[in-house]
mmCIF file of C-alpha atoms in Angstrom:
data_model
loop_
_atom_site.group_PDB
_atom_site.id
_atom_site.type_symbol
_atom_site.label_atom_id
_atom_site.label_comp_id
_atom_site.label_asym_id
_atom_site.label_seq_id
_atom_site.Cartn_x
_atom_site.Cartn_y
_atom_site.Cartn_z
ATOM 1 C CA MET A 1 0.000 0.000 0.000
ATOM 2 C CA GLU A 2 1.475 3.324 -1.025
ATOM 3 C CA ARG A 3 1.094 6.474 0.993
ATOM 4 C CA SER A 4 -0.304 9.483 -0.780
ATOM 5 C CA GLY A 5 1.575 11.910 1.458
ATOM 6 C CA GLU A 6 -1.629 13.273 2.942
ATOM 7 C CA ARG A 7 -2.728 12.615 6.489
ATOM 8 C CA SER A 8 -6.171 11.119 6.951
ATOM 9 C CA GLN A 9 -6.801 13.473 9.863
ATOM 10 C CA GLU A 10 -5.055 16.290 11.690
ATOM 11 C CA CYS A 11 -2.625 15.277 14.436
ATOM 12 C CA ALA A 12 -3.429 16.636 17.884
ATOM 13 C CA ALA A 13 -0.964 17.258 20.701
ATOM 14 C CA ILE A 14 -1.577 15.412 23.954
ATOM 15 C CA ASN A 15 -1.166 17.711 26.940
ATOM 16 C CA LEU A 16 -0.023 15.878 30.050
ATOM 17 C CA ALA A 17 -0.183 17.655 33.405
ATOM 18 C CA GLN A 18 1.940 15.377 35.564
ATOM 19 C CA PRO A 19 4.319 12.408 35.525
ATOM 20 C CA PHE A 20 2.728 8.975 35.082
ATOM 21 C CA ALA A 21 -0.512 10.455 33.727
ATOM 22 C CA GLN A 22 0.123 8.417 30.572
ATOM 23 C CA TRP A 23 2.686 5.716 29.984
ATOM 24 C CA GLY A 24 3.330 2.927 27.548
ATOM 25 C CA LEU A 25 4.426 -0.669 27.834
ATOM 26 C CA ASP A 26 6.117 -2.505 24.965
ATOM 27 C CA LEU A 27 7.231 -6.104 24.604
ATOM 28 C CA ILE A 28 10.159 -6.822 22.303
ATOM 29 C CA ARG A 29 10.726 -10.344 21.018
ATOM 30 C CA PRO A 30 12.346 -12.436 19.679
ATOM 31 C CA MET A 31 15.892 -11.250 20.278
ATOM 32 C CA LEU A 32 19.139 -13.130 20.031
ATOM 33 C CA GLU A 33 19.491 -15.260 23.136
ATOM 34 C CA GLY A 34 21.666 -13.564 25.759
ATOM 35 C CA LYS A 35 23.169 -14.502 29.113
ATOM 36 C CA GLY A 36 20.757 -16.585 31.169
ATOM 37 C CA GLN A 37 18.765 -17.503 28.037
ATOM 38 C CA VAL A 38 17.008 -14.108 27.882
ATOM 39 C CA LYS A 39 15.295 -13.533 24.548
ATOM 40 C CA CYS A 40 12.546 -10.992 25.308
ATOM 41 C CA GLU A 41 12.448 -7.482 26.732
ATOM 42 C CA VAL A 42 9.771 -5.389 28.410
ATOM 43 C CA VAL A 43 10.032 -1.589 28.197
ATOM 44 C CA ALA A 44 7.983 1.015 30.120
ATOM 45 C CA ILE A 45 7.952 4.698 29.110
ATOM 46 C CA ASP A 46 6.445 7.681 30.949
ATOM 47 C CA TYR A 47 5.333 10.118 28.240
ATOM 48 C CA PHE A 48 5.542 13.228 30.477
ATOM 49 C CA THR A 49 9.132 12.847 31.720
ATOM 50 C CA LYS A 50 10.357 10.607 28.855
ATOM 51 C CA TRP A 51 11.648 8.240 31.562
ATOM 52 C CA ALA A 52 12.163 4.702 30.316
ATOM 53 C CA GLU A 53 12.963 1.449 32.051
ATOM 54 C CA ALA A 54 13.646 -1.933 30.476
ATOM 55 C CA GLU A 55 14.229 -5.472 31.665
ATOM 56 C CA ALA A 56 15.348 -8.585 29.793
ATOM 57 C CA LEU A 57 13.163 -11.680 30.243
ATOM 58 C CA VAL A 58 13.493 -15.377 29.501
ATOM 59 C CA THR A 59 9.754 -15.698 28.815
ATOM 60 C CA ILE A 60 6.814 -13.317 28.833
ATOM 61 C CA THR A 61 4.198 -14.170 31.447
ATOM 62 C CA VAL A 62 1.465 -12.120 33.102
ATOM 63 C CA ALA A 63 3.079 -12.609 36.512
ATOM 64 C CA ARG A 64 6.471 -11.412 35.237
ATOM 65 C CA ILE A 65 4.974 -8.296 33.601
ATOM 66 C CA GLU A 66 3.011 -7.489 36.785
ATOM 67 C CA THR A 67 6.235 -7.734 38.795
ATOM 68 C CA PHE A 68 7.986 -5.391 36.347
ATOM 69 C CA VAL A 69 5.229 -2.786 36.469
#
């Protein structure tokens, strides 16, 4: 699908008033296996402060993500 160069709608800025008002969580996999057989990574980003934290994981499980957050 080719892009025409035109946006389908106008982009709007998101105004955030304080840290941790909005944050994102990304899972990255598969990666080359590292020390301890890690092959996944979880990354959290606070959009207000641009603070990011990441942790390498062997497997992705709900319990492991809850512990990270």
